[in-house]
Coordinates of C-alpha atoms and ligand atoms in Angstrom, one line a residue:
Chain A
X1 CA -13.7 -32.6 -184.6
X2 CA -11.2 -29.9 -185.4
X3 CA -12.4 -27.4 -187.9
X4 CA -10.9 -28.5 -191.2
X5 CA -11.1 -25.9 -194.4
X6 CA -9.9 -26.5 -197.9
X7 CA -6.2 -26.7 -197.7
X8 CA -3.7 -24.1 -199.9
X9 CA -0.8 -26.4 -199.7
X10 CA 0.3 -29.8 -198.3
X11 CA 1.8 -28.3 -195.5
X12 CA -1.5 -26.6 -194.2
X13 CA -3.4 -30.3 -195.4
X14 CA -1.2 -31.9 -192.9
X15 CA -1.2 -29.3 -190.1
X16 CA -4.9 -29.5 -190.1
X17 CA -5.1 -33.3 -189.6
X18 CA -1.8 -33.6 -187.7
X19 CA -1.0 -30.2 -186.2
X20 CA 2.3 -30.0 -187.6
X21 CA 3.2 -26.6 -186.9
X22 CA 2.6 -26.8 -183.2
X23 CA 4.7 -30.1 -183.2
X24 CA 7.7 -28.3 -184.9
X25 CA 7.8 -25.5 -182.4
X26 CA 7.5 -27.7 -179.6
X27 CA 10.2 -29.8 -180.6
X28 CA 12.3 -27.8 -182.6
X29 CA 11.9 -24.1 -183.6
X30 CA 11.0 -23.1 -179.9
X31 CA 13.0 -25.9 -178.1
X32 CA 15.5 -23.5 -176.4
X33 CA 18.9 -24.5 -176.1
X34 CA 21.6 -22.1 -174.0
X35 CA 23.8 -20.3 -175.9
X36 CA 26.7 -21.1 -173.6
X37 CA 27.6 -24.4 -174.4
X38 CA 30.5 -25.9 -176.0
X39 CA 31.1 -29.3 -178.9
X40 CA 30.6 -31.7 -175.9
X41 CA 27.1 -31.2 -176.0
X42 CA 26.9 -32.3 -179.7
X43 CA 27.4 -36.1 -178.7
X44 CA 23.7 -36.5 -178.6
X45 CA 22.9 -35.6 -182.2
X46 CA 26.2 -37.9 -182.8
X47 CA 24.8 -40.8 -181.1
X48 CA 21.6 -40.3 -182.5
X49 CA 23.6 -40.2 -186.2
X50 CA 25.3 -43.5 -185.1
X51 CA 22.7 -45.3 -184.0
X52 CA 20.7 -44.5 -187.5
X53 CA 24.1 -46.1 -189.1
X54 CA 23.7 -49.4 -187.0
X55 CA 20.2 -49.6 -187.8
X56 CA 20.3 -49.2 -191.7
X57 CA 23.7 -51.2 -191.9
X58 CA 22.3 -53.6 -189.7
X59 CA 19.1 -54.2 -192.1
X60 CA 21.4 -54.7 -194.9
X61 CA 23.2 -57.6 -192.9
X62 CA 20.3 -59.1 -191.5
X63 CA 19.2 -59.9 -195.1
X64 CA 22.3 -62.2 -195.7
X65 CA 23.2 -63.3 -192.1
X66 CA 22.3 -66.8 -191.0
X67 CA 21.5 -67.7 -187.6
X68 CA 22.4 -71.2 -187.1
X69 CA 25.9 -72.4 -185.7
X70 CA 26.9 -74.0 -188.9
X71 CA 26.2 -71.2 -191.1
X72 CA 26.6 -67.9 -189.1
X73 CA 30.4 -67.7 -189.3
X74 CA 30.6 -68.4 -193.2
X75 CA 27.2 -66.0 -194.0
X76 CA 29.4 -63.1 -192.5
X77 CA 32.8 -64.0 -193.4
X78 CA 31.9 -65.2 -197.0
X79 CA 28.6 -64.3 -198.5
X80 CA 28.5 -60.8 -197.1
X81 CA 32.4 -60.0 -197.0
X82 CA 32.9 -61.6 -200.6
X83 CA 29.5 -62.0 -202.4
X84 CA 27.2 -59.5 -201.5
X85 CA 27.6 -56.3 -203.2
X86 CA 29.2 -53.3 -200.3
X87 CA 28.6 -56.3 -198.1
X88 CA 32.1 -55.7 -196.7
X89 CA 31.2 -51.8 -196.4
X90 CA 27.9 -52.4 -194.4
X91 CA 29.5 -54.9 -192.1
X92 CA 32.4 -52.4 -191.5
X93 CA 30.0 -49.6 -190.8
X94 CA 28.4 -51.8 -188.5
X95 CA 31.1 -53.0 -186.8
X96 CA 33.2 -49.7 -186.5
X97 CA 29.9 -48.0 -185.7
X98 CA 29.3 -50.3 -182.9
X99 CA 33.0 -49.9 -181.2
X100 CA 32.3 -45.8 -181.8
X101 CA 29.2 -45.5 -180.2
X102 CA 30.6 -46.2 -177.3
X103 CA 33.2 -43.8 -177.3
X104 CA 30.8 -41.1 -177.9
X105 CA 28.5 -42.5 -174.9
X106 CA 31.7 -42.6 -172.6
X107 CA 32.4 -38.4 -174.2
X108 CA 28.8 -38.0 -173.6
X109 CA 28.4 -39.8 -169.9
X110 CA 31.7 -37.9 -168.8
X111 CA 30.7 -34.4 -170.0
X112 CA 27.5 -34.8 -167.9
X113 CA 29.6 -35.8 -165.0
X114 CA 32.1 -32.9 -165.6
X115 CA 29.5 -30.3 -165.3
X116 CA 27.0 -31.7 -162.7
X117 CA 24.5 -32.5 -165.0
X118 CA 23.3 -35.0 -163.2
X119 CA 22.0 -33.1 -160.2
X120 CA 19.1 -31.4 -158.6
X121 CA 16.0 -31.7 -161.1
X122 CA 18.1 -33.7 -163.9
X123 CA 18.5 -37.1 -162.3
X124 CA 16.0 -38.9 -164.8
X125 CA 18.1 -37.3 -167.7
X126 CA 20.9 -39.4 -166.2
X127 CA 18.8 -42.9 -165.3
X128 CA 17.4 -42.7 -168.6
X129 CA 21.1 -42.4 -170.2
X130 CA 22.5 -45.3 -168.0
X131 CA 19.7 -47.3 -169.1
X132 CA 20.7 -46.2 -172.5
X133 CA 24.2 -47.4 -171.5
X134 CA 23.0 -50.8 -170.2
X135 CA 21.0 -51.5 -173.0
X136 CA 23.7 -50.7 -175.9
X137 CA 26.0 -52.5 -173.8
X138 CA 23.5 -55.6 -174.0
X139 CA 22.9 -55.2 -177.9
X140 CA 26.8 -54.5 -178.5
X141 CA 27.5 -58.0 -176.6
X142 CA 24.5 -59.8 -178.2
X143 CA 25.8 -58.4 -181.6
X144 CA 29.3 -59.7 -180.8
X145 CA 28.2 -63.0 -180.5
X146 CA 26.4 -63.5 -184.0
X147 CA 29.7 -64.1 -186.3
X148 CA 30.5 -67.4 -183.9
X149 CA 34.0 -66.9 -184.2
X150 CA 36.1 -67.8 -181.4
X151 CA 36.0 -64.7 -180.1
X152 CA 32.6 -64.3 -179.9
X153 CA 32.0 -68.0 -178.5
X154 CA 34.1 -67.5 -175.4
X155 CA 32.7 -63.8 -174.8
X156 CA 29.3 -65.7 -175.0
X157 CA 31.0 -68.3 -172.5
X158 CA 32.1 -66.2 -170.1
X159 CA 29.2 -63.5 -170.0
X160 CA 26.7 -66.1 -169.5
X161 CA 28.5 -67.9 -166.8
X162 CA 28.5 -64.8 -165.2
X163 CA 25.1 -65.8 -164.1
X164 CA 26.4 -69.0 -162.3
X165 CA 27.3 -66.2 -159.4
X166 CA 23.4 -66.0 -158.6
X167 CA 22.9 -67.5 -155.3
X168 CA 21.2 -71.1 -155.4
X169 CA 19.5 -70.9 -158.9
X170 CA 23.1 -69.8 -160.3
X171 CA 23.8 -73.2 -162.3
X172 CA 20.0 -73.7 -163.6
X173 CA 19.9 -70.1 -164.5
X174 CA 23.1 -70.3 -166.8
X175 CA 21.5 -73.1 -168.5
X176 CA 18.2 -71.9 -168.9
X177 CA 19.6 -68.5 -170.7
X178 CA 21.8 -70.7 -172.9
X179 CA 18.9 -73.3 -173.6
X180 CA 21.6 -75.5 -173.5
X181 CA 24.3 -77.2 -171.0
X182 CA 26.6 -75.3 -173.6
X183 CA 26.4 -72.0 -175.6
X184 CA 24.9 -73.7 -178.7
X185 CA 22.6 -73.2 -181.4
X186 CA 19.4 -72.2 -179.0
X187 CA 21.5 -69.5 -177.2
X188 CA 23.0 -68.0 -181.1
X189 CA 19.2 -67.9 -182.1
X190 CA 18.0 -66.3 -178.8
X191 CA 20.8 -63.5 -178.9
X192 CA 20.3 -63.2 -182.6
X193 CA 16.1 -62.4 -181.4
X194 CA 17.6 -60.0 -178.9
X195 CA 20.1 -58.3 -180.9
X196 CA 17.7 -57.8 -184.0
X197 CA 14.4 -57.2 -182.3
X198 CA 13.9 -56.8 -178.8
X199 CA 16.8 -54.8 -177.4
X200 CA 16.9 -52.1 -180.8
X201 CA 12.8 -52.0 -180.0
X202 CA 13.7 -51.1 -176.5
X203 CA 16.8 -48.7 -177.4
X204 CA 14.3 -46.7 -179.5
X205 CA 11.8 -46.2 -176.8
X206 CA 14.5 -45.2 -174.4
X207 CA 15.9 -42.7 -176.8
X208 CA 12.7 -41.2 -177.1
X209 CA 12.3 -41.2 -173.0
X210 CA 15.8 -39.9 -172.7
X211 CA 15.0 -36.8 -175.0
X212 CA 11.6 -36.2 -173.5
X213 CA 13.5 -36.3 -169.7
X214 CA 15.6 -32.8 -171.0
X215 CA 12.1 -31.0 -171.8
X216 CA 10.9 -30.0 -168.4
X217 CA 14.6 -29.2 -166.8
X218 CA 16.2 -28.3 -170.0
X219 CA 20.0 -28.8 -170.8
X220 CA 22.7 -27.7 -168.8
X221 CA 25.0 -24.8 -169.7
X222 CA 29.0 -24.7 -169.3
X223 CA 28.9 -22.6 -166.1
X224 CA 26.0 -24.2 -164.6
X225 CA 23.9 -21.3 -164.5
X226 CA 20.5 -21.7 -163.4
X227 CA 18.1 -19.3 -165.5
X228 CA 14.4 -19.2 -166.1
X229 CA 14.4 -20.7 -169.8
X230 CA 10.6 -19.3 -170.4
X231 CA 11.9 -15.4 -169.4
X232 CA 15.1 -16.0 -171.8
X233 CA 12.8 -17.6 -174.6
X234 CA 10.5 -14.4 -174.2
X235 CA 13.1 -12.2 -174.9
X236 CA 14.4 -14.1 -178.1
X237 CA 11.1 -14.2 -179.3
X238 CA 10.7 -10.4 -178.8
X239 CA 13.7 -9.6 -180.8
X240 CA 16.2 -9.6 -178.3
X241 CA 18.1 -12.2 -179.5
X242 CA 21.7 -10.7 -178.4
X243 CA 20.5 -10.3 -174.5
X244 CA 18.5 -13.8 -174.6
X245 CA 20.4 -16.6 -173.1
X246 CA 18.9 -18.9 -175.2
X247 CA 18.8 -19.5 -179.1
X248 CA 16.5 -22.1 -180.6
X249 CA 17.3 -26.1 -181.8
X250 CA 16.4 -25.4 -185.0
X251 CA 17.7 -24.0 -187.3
X252 CA 20.1 -22.2 -185.3
X253 CA 21.7 -24.5 -182.6
X254 CA 21.6 -27.4 -184.8
X255 CA 23.9 -25.9 -187.3
X256 CA 26.4 -26.1 -184.6
X257 CA 25.7 -29.8 -183.8
X258 CA 25.7 -30.5 -187.4
X259 CA 29.2 -29.0 -187.9
X260 CA 30.5 -31.5 -184.9
X261 CA 28.7 -34.1 -186.8
X262 CA 30.8 -33.2 -190.2
X263 CA 33.8 -33.8 -188.4
X264 CA 33.0 -36.6 -186.4
X265 CA 31.8 -38.2 -190.0
X266 CA 34.8 -37.7 -191.3
X267 CA 36.7 -39.4 -188.5
X268 CA 34.2 -42.1 -188.5
X269 CA 34.6 -42.9 -192.3
X270 CA 38.1 -42.7 -192.3
X271 CA 38.2 -45.5 -189.7
X272 CA 35.8 -47.3 -191.8
X273 CA 37.6 -47.3 -195.0
X274 CA 41.1 -47.2 -193.2
X275 CA 41.0 -48.7 -189.9
X276 CA 38.1 -50.9 -189.9
X277 CA 40.4 -53.7 -188.2
X278 CA 40.6 -51.4 -184.8
X279 CA 37.8 -52.9 -183.3
X280 CA 38.1 -56.5 -185.0
X281 CA 40.6 -59.2 -183.0
X282 CA 42.2 -61.8 -185.2
X283 CA 40.9 -64.5 -183.1
X284 CA 37.4 -63.8 -184.1
X285 CA 38.5 -65.0 -187.7
X286 CA 38.7 -68.7 -186.2
X287 CA 35.6 -70.3 -186.3
X288 CA 33.8 -71.2 -182.9
X289 CA 35.1 -74.5 -181.3
X290 CA 34.0 -75.3 -177.8
X291 CA 37.1 -77.3 -177.2
X292 CA 40.0 -74.7 -177.3
X293 CA 39.9 -71.8 -175.6
X294 CA 41.9 -69.1 -177.2
X295 CA 45.2 -68.5 -175.2
X296 CA 43.7 -65.1 -173.7
X297 CA 40.2 -63.8 -173.9
X298 CA 39.3 -60.2 -173.7
X299 CA 36.1 -58.4 -174.1
X300 CA 35.7 -55.3 -176.9
X301 CA 37.7 -52.1 -175.6
X302 CA 34.9 -50.5 -174.1
X303 CA 33.8 -53.3 -171.5
X304 CA 37.9 -53.8 -170.3
X305 CA 37.6 -51.4 -167.6
X306 CA 34.4 -53.4 -165.8
X307 CA 36.0 -56.9 -167.0
X308 CA 38.9 -55.6 -165.0
X309 CA 37.2 -54.5 -162.1
X310 CA 35.8 -58.4 -162.1
X311 CA 39.2 -59.9 -162.4
X312 CA 40.9 -57.5 -160.5
X313 CA 40.3 -59.5 -157.4
X314 CA 42.1 -62.5 -157.7
X315 CA 42.6 -63.7 -154.1
X316 CA 40.8 -64.6 -151.2
X317 CA 40.1 -62.0 -148.5
X318 CA 39.1 -62.7 -145.1
X319 CA 37.4 -65.6 -146.1
X320 CA 35.5 -64.5 -149.1
X321 CA 36.3 -66.1 -152.3
X322 CA 37.7 -64.3 -155.1
X323 CA 35.4 -65.0 -157.2
X324 CA 32.5 -63.7 -155.1
X325 CA 34.7 -60.1 -154.7
X326 CA 35.4 -60.0 -158.0
X327 CA 31.5 -60.6 -158.9
X328 CA 30.4 -58.0 -156.5
X329 CA 32.7 -55.0 -157.5
X330 CA 31.7 -55.9 -161.0
X331 CA 28.2 -55.5 -160.2
X332 CA 29.4 -52.3 -157.8
X333 CA 31.1 -51.1 -161.2
X334 CA 27.6 -51.3 -163.2
X335 CA 25.1 -49.6 -160.5
X336 CA 27.1 -47.4 -159.2
X337 CA 27.4 -44.6 -162.1
X338 CA 23.1 -44.8 -161.7
X339 CA 23.1 -43.5 -158.5
X340 CA 25.6 -40.4 -158.8
X341 CA 23.1 -38.1 -158.5
X342 CA 22.6 -39.1 -154.9
X343 CA 26.2 -39.5 -154.0
X344 CA 27.2 -36.4 -155.1
X345 CA 26.6 -34.4 -151.6
X346 CA 27.3 -30.7 -153.3
X347 CA 24.2 -28.6 -153.0
X348 CA 25.4 -26.5 -156.1
X349 CA 25.3 -27.5 -159.6
X350 CA 28.7 -26.1 -160.9
X351 CA 30.9 -27.5 -163.4
X352 CA 33.9 -29.6 -161.8
X353 CA 36.6 -26.6 -162.4
X354 CA 34.7 -24.6 -159.6
X355 CA 34.8 -27.5 -157.5
X356 CA 38.2 -28.1 -156.1
X357 CA 38.0 -32.0 -154.7
X358 CA 35.6 -32.5 -157.4
X359 CA 37.7 -31.8 -159.9
X360 CA 40.6 -33.7 -158.6
X361 CA 38.3 -36.7 -158.0
X362 CA 37.2 -36.3 -161.5
X363 CA 40.5 -36.7 -163.1
X364 CA 41.6 -39.1 -161.1
X365 CA 38.6 -41.1 -161.9
X366 CA 39.6 -40.7 -165.5
X367 CA 42.9 -42.1 -165.1
X368 CA 42.0 -45.4 -163.1
X369 CA 39.3 -45.9 -166.0
X370 CA 42.2 -45.8 -168.9
X371 CA 44.4 -47.9 -166.6
X372 CA 41.7 -50.1 -166.1
X373 CA 40.9 -50.5 -169.8
X374 CA 44.5 -50.8 -170.7
X375 CA 45.1 -53.5 -167.9
X376 CA 41.9 -55.3 -169.2
X377 CA 43.8 -56.3 -171.9
X378 CA 46.7 -57.5 -170.4
X379 CA 47.1 -61.1 -169.3
X380 CA 46.4 -61.2 -165.6
X381 CA 49.7 -62.8 -164.2
X382 CA 52.7 -61.1 -162.1
X383 CA 52.8 -57.5 -161.7
X384 CA 49.7 -56.9 -164.3
X385 CA 47.2 -58.5 -161.8
X386 CA 48.6 -56.2 -158.8
X387 CA 47.9 -53.1 -160.8
X388 CA 44.5 -54.5 -161.9
X389 CA 43.9 -54.9 -158.2
X390 CA 44.9 -51.4 -157.3
X391 CA 43.0 -49.9 -160.0
X392 CA 40.1 -52.1 -158.8
X393 CA 40.3 -51.2 -155.5
X394 CA 40.7 -47.4 -156.4
X395 CA 38.0 -47.5 -158.7
X396 CA 35.2 -48.9 -155.8
X397 CA 37.4 -46.0 -153.4
X398 CA 36.5 -43.2 -155.3
X399 CA 32.6 -43.5 -155.5
X400 CA 32.7 -44.9 -151.3
X401 CA 34.8 -41.1 -151.3
X402 CA 32.4 -39.2 -153.7
X403 CA 30.0 -38.1 -151.0
X404 CA 32.7 -36.9 -148.7
X405 CA 34.9 -35.0 -151.7
X406 CA 31.9 -33.1 -152.6
X407 CA 30.7 -32.3 -149.1
X408 CA 34.4 -30.9 -148.7
X409 CA 33.7 -28.2 -151.6
X410 CA 30.2 -27.1 -150.4
X411 CA 32.2 -26.5 -146.9
X412 CA 34.9 -24.7 -148.9
X413 CA 32.5 -22.6 -150.3
X414 CA 30.7 -21.8 -147.1
X415 CA 27.8 -23.4 -147.6
Chain B
X1 CA -24.2 -43.1 -156.6
X2 CA -22.3 -45.2 -154.2
X3 CA -23.9 -48.4 -156.0
X4 CA -22.5 -47.1 -158.8
X5 CA -19.0 -46.9 -157.6
X6 CA -19.4 -50.3 -155.9
X7 CA -20.2 -52.1 -159.4
X8 CA -17.1 -50.1 -161.3
X9 CA -15.2 -51.4 -158.4
X10 CA -16.1 -55.1 -159.2
X11 CA -15.7 -54.6 -162.4
X12 CA -12.0 -53.3 -161.8
X13 CA -11.6 -56.3 -159.4
X14 CA -12.5 -58.4 -161.8
X15 CA -10.3 -57.7 -164.6
X16 CA -7.4 -57.5 -162.4
X17 CA -8.1 -61.0 -161.3
X18 CA -8.3 -62.4 -165.0
X19 CA -5.2 -60.3 -166.0
X20 CA -3.1 -61.9 -163.0
X21 CA -4.2 -65.4 -163.8
X22 CA -3.3 -64.6 -167.7
X23 CA -0.2 -62.9 -166.8
X24 CA 1.4 -65.6 -164.6
X25 CA 0.6 -68.1 -167.0
X26 CA 2.2 -66.2 -169.6
X27 CA 5.2 -66.0 -168.0
X28 CA 5.3 -69.6 -167.1
X29 CA 5.0 -70.3 -170.6
X30 CA 7.5 -67.9 -171.7
X31 CA 10.0 -69.1 -169.1
X32 CA 9.4 -72.7 -170.3
X33 CA 10.0 -71.9 -174.0
X34 CA 13.8 -70.7 -172.8
X35 CA 14.4 -74.0 -171.3
X36 CA 16.5 -76.3 -173.0
X37 CA 14.4 -78.7 -175.5
X38 CA 13.9 -82.3 -175.0
X39 CA 16.4 -83.4 -177.6
X40 CA 19.0 -81.3 -175.7
X41 CA 18.1 -82.6 -172.8
X42 CA 18.1 -85.9 -173.9
X43 CA 22.1 -85.0 -174.7
X44 CA 23.3 -88.7 -174.6
X45 CA 25.9 -90.2 -173.0
X46 CA 29.7 -90.9 -173.7
X47 CA 31.6 -93.7 -173.3
X48 CA 35.2 -93.6 -172.4
X49 CA 37.9 -96.3 -172.6
X50 CA 40.4 -95.5 -169.8
X51 CA 43.0 -98.4 -170.5
X52 CA 44.7 -96.7 -173.1
X53 CA 45.4 -93.6 -171.3
X54 CA 49.0 -92.8 -170.5
X55 CA 49.7 -91.8 -167.2
X56 CA 50.8 -88.1 -166.4
X57 CA 48.9 -87.2 -170.0
X58 CA 45.7 -86.0 -169.8
X59 CA 43.2 -86.6 -172.3
X60 CA 40.2 -84.8 -173.2
X61 CA 36.7 -85.9 -173.9
X62 CA 33.7 -84.2 -175.1
X63 CA 30.0 -85.1 -173.2
X64 CA 27.2 -82.6 -174.1
X65 CA 29.4 -80.3 -175.6
X66 CA 31.9 -79.8 -172.8
X67 CA 35.2 -81.1 -172.3
X68 CA 35.9 -83.9 -170.2
X69 CA 39.8 -84.1 -168.4
X70 CA 40.5 -88.0 -167.4
X71 CA 44.0 -87.9 -166.0
X72 CA 45.8 -91.2 -165.1
X73 CA 47.6 -90.3 -162.2
X74 CA 51.5 -91.3 -161.9
X75 CA 53.1 -92.7 -158.8
X76 CA 54.6 -89.2 -157.6
X77 CA 51.2 -87.2 -157.9
X78 CA 49.3 -86.9 -154.9
X79 CA 46.3 -89.4 -153.5
X80 CA 42.9 -87.7 -153.2
X81 CA 39.7 -88.5 -152.2
X82 CA 38.4 -87.6 -155.4
X83 CA 40.5 -90.5 -157.0
X84 CA 38.5 -92.9 -159.1
X85 CA 40.7 -95.7 -158.1
X86 CA 40.4 -98.9 -160.8
X87 CA 42.4 -101.7 -160.3
X88 CA 46.0 -100.3 -159.7
X89 CA 45.0 -96.9 -161.4
X90 CA 43.9 -94.0 -160.0
X91 CA 42.3 -91.2 -162.2
X92 CA 41.1 -87.8 -162.2
X93 CA 37.8 -87.5 -163.8
X94 CA 36.5 -83.4 -164.1
X95 CA 34.5 -81.4 -166.5
X96 CA 37.3 -79.5 -168.1
X97 CA 35.7 -75.9 -167.8
X98 CA 37.0 -73.6 -165.4
X99 CA 34.9 -73.0 -162.4
X100 CA 35.6 -69.5 -162.7
X101 CA 33.7 -67.9 -166.0
X102 CA 34.0 -71.3 -168.0
X103 CA 37.5 -71.4 -170.2
X104 CA 38.8 -74.7 -170.6
X105 CA 42.6 -74.9 -168.7
X106 CA 45.4 -76.1 -170.4
X107 CA 47.4 -79.3 -169.0
X108 CA 50.9 -77.5 -168.4
X109 CA 53.3 -80.4 -167.1
X110 CA 52.0 -80.6 -163.8
X111 CA 48.8 -79.0 -163.7
X112 CA 45.6 -76.9 -165.4
X113 CA 46.3 -73.7 -166.2
X114 CA 43.9 -71.3 -167.0
X115 CA 44.2 -68.6 -169.4
X116 CA 41.6 -66.3 -169.0
X117 CA 42.0 -65.0 -165.3
X118 CA 45.6 -67.0 -164.7
X119 CA 43.6 -69.8 -162.5
X120 CA 45.3 -73.0 -161.6
X121 CA 44.4 -76.8 -160.7
X122 CA 46.8 -79.5 -159.4
X123 CA 46.4 -83.0 -161.1
X124 CA 43.7 -83.9 -158.3
X125 CA 41.5 -80.9 -160.1
X126 CA 41.4 -78.9 -156.9
X127 CA 42.1 -74.8 -157.4
X128 CA 45.7 -74.0 -156.2
X129 CA 45.8 -70.2 -157.8
X130 CA 43.6 -67.4 -158.8
X131 CA 40.1 -66.7 -159.1
X132 CA 38.2 -70.0 -159.3
X133 CA 36.3 -71.0 -156.4
X134 CA 36.3 -74.8 -156.6
X135 CA 37.7 -77.7 -157.9
X136 CA 37.0 -78.7 -161.5
X137 CA 33.3 -80.3 -161.4
X138 CA 32.8 -84.2 -161.2
X139 CA 30.7 -85.3 -164.1
X140 CA 28.3 -87.8 -163.6
X141 CA 29.7 -91.6 -164.1
X142 CA 29.3 -95.3 -163.9
X143 CA 32.4 -97.3 -163.8
X144 CA 31.9 -100.8 -166.1
X145 CA 35.2 -102.6 -166.4
X146 CA 37.4 -100.1 -167.7
X147 CA 35.2 -98.0 -169.2
X148 CA 33.2 -95.2 -167.6
X149 CA 30.0 -93.9 -169.0
X150 CA 29.6 -90.3 -168.6
X151 CA 25.8 -89.1 -167.7
X152 CA 24.7 -92.1 -165.2
X153 CA 25.6 -91.6 -161.6
X154 CA 27.3 -95.1 -160.8
X155 CA 28.2 -95.9 -156.9
X156 CA 31.6 -95.2 -157.7
X157 CA 30.6 -91.8 -158.5
X158 CA 28.2 -91.2 -155.4
X159 CA 31.0 -92.4 -153.2
X160 CA 33.5 -89.7 -154.9
X161 CA 30.7 -86.8 -155.0
X162 CA 30.1 -87.6 -151.3
X163 CA 33.8 -87.5 -150.2
X164 CA 34.2 -83.9 -151.7
X165 CA 31.3 -82.7 -150.1
X166 CA 32.1 -83.6 -146.9
X167 CA 35.8 -82.1 -147.3
Ligands
FES1 S1 37.9 -68.5 -166.3 FE1 39.5 -69.5 -165.3 S2 40.7 -68.4 -164.3 FE2 38.4 -67.1 -165.1

């Protein structure tokens, strides 16, 4: 056993037993962050905070929500909204945070792409981040189902039906996932379990893992400059703070994060109190009815781009069914970001504005994603169908071309 | 020394074997826990009376929570291999879930149109436009006079199902 002596303070008492001093050093005061990063790097802290809000507001909702097809709708729209003190607030905080969390995830993700933070040595950061994105998507979808409104119901119908595209076992798989021939009570209760227990557990584990992946390669910076973190930390600790390229996470760096967080929270609570509706579809205020499909269904805004890739291919090409092309494209859209580190053939880590071809690629991708998102919500008829088709094709082409685009940049620099 | 190692190895293999059997058994159990319950499977049968249906105006019934379209064809509507012929009348019987992603298409004068992604089905329930990969599915049924019972596979159903397969 370690040597335990009489402690003079609570801190010392804990330190002797839990080694809190070292822990604080490793996690906070000697966790080094490059000086040269901007507000876009604060998204991690924003996400952690938003997840905290989701967790806490979720616990309060959980106390009144009833996972039963006959009770679910009223437990949300009557009990929580009308009867529970501040129930409306918890619901809106939960709903708005669920939407905003995706906005921040996307910013976080595209910051990473812009500055090349997924490249050589940082692949695990990127992969664990993408795993988080996928789990968050499953979490968002399973939560969307719970109020058992019309949109919830039909979203569940469409998403579970997607598994019917799996060869041979597809139909049986759909029945198995639903636990019924239709989206029904068994489906609701199992998605409830996923949403309030299993997926949050996985998310928390992945968040811990995502943080850990940063420890060895360290966080990237605005110029993607590579430097020796140990040497820079040494400089800082010896008092040479001005010359050192790093600062400690706590208390120096976090102050900047907290400033950004403050602004974000003002925006977030503005939404919660004045625009909580933006993420709520009026159709979802009709109770689920398995005999009537709403005239036009679409997912939440953050899934629209991949939804549009799915339905962009509306006609058969070379004997392949439109349905299969759509599913394949959808699958492509969902895994392609994961393998991004290997599609980028540029041997250097550089921000996009120092890689001319990649810079253009990046902004075309942004525009394409915005188009997909907008058209994902429009009815898929006439010209809209064609816009969807071309935008979906462009999306796929962009990733097919990425290895070439990145090679061109490397060549131009003479590598 | 080598003796010692072998003993450890043996323990390791034994543990691996026990863990593999236990793991496989657990997976089977977990898979079955997610299967539909017996009460769901028993699902019941639905009887539909066809005599009251007006030609050209499809009706929707419910079977196992799914919508079932029954259309009595008018004289102008084409003959099809999946027509259920009862006396003089020809019927289209179909599960009313779009074969694309499962929305319920709505009848618009001469065809079913799916609002979700624009799929269209003709009066014989065949896909004529958009992403649906195949005609609306045929529910199992048997014929009793002017009634059909959904959930049983009668000879008429088998004939139509076979004809659809060979097409
Ligand atoms: S679900 Fe009908 S066209 Fe997609």
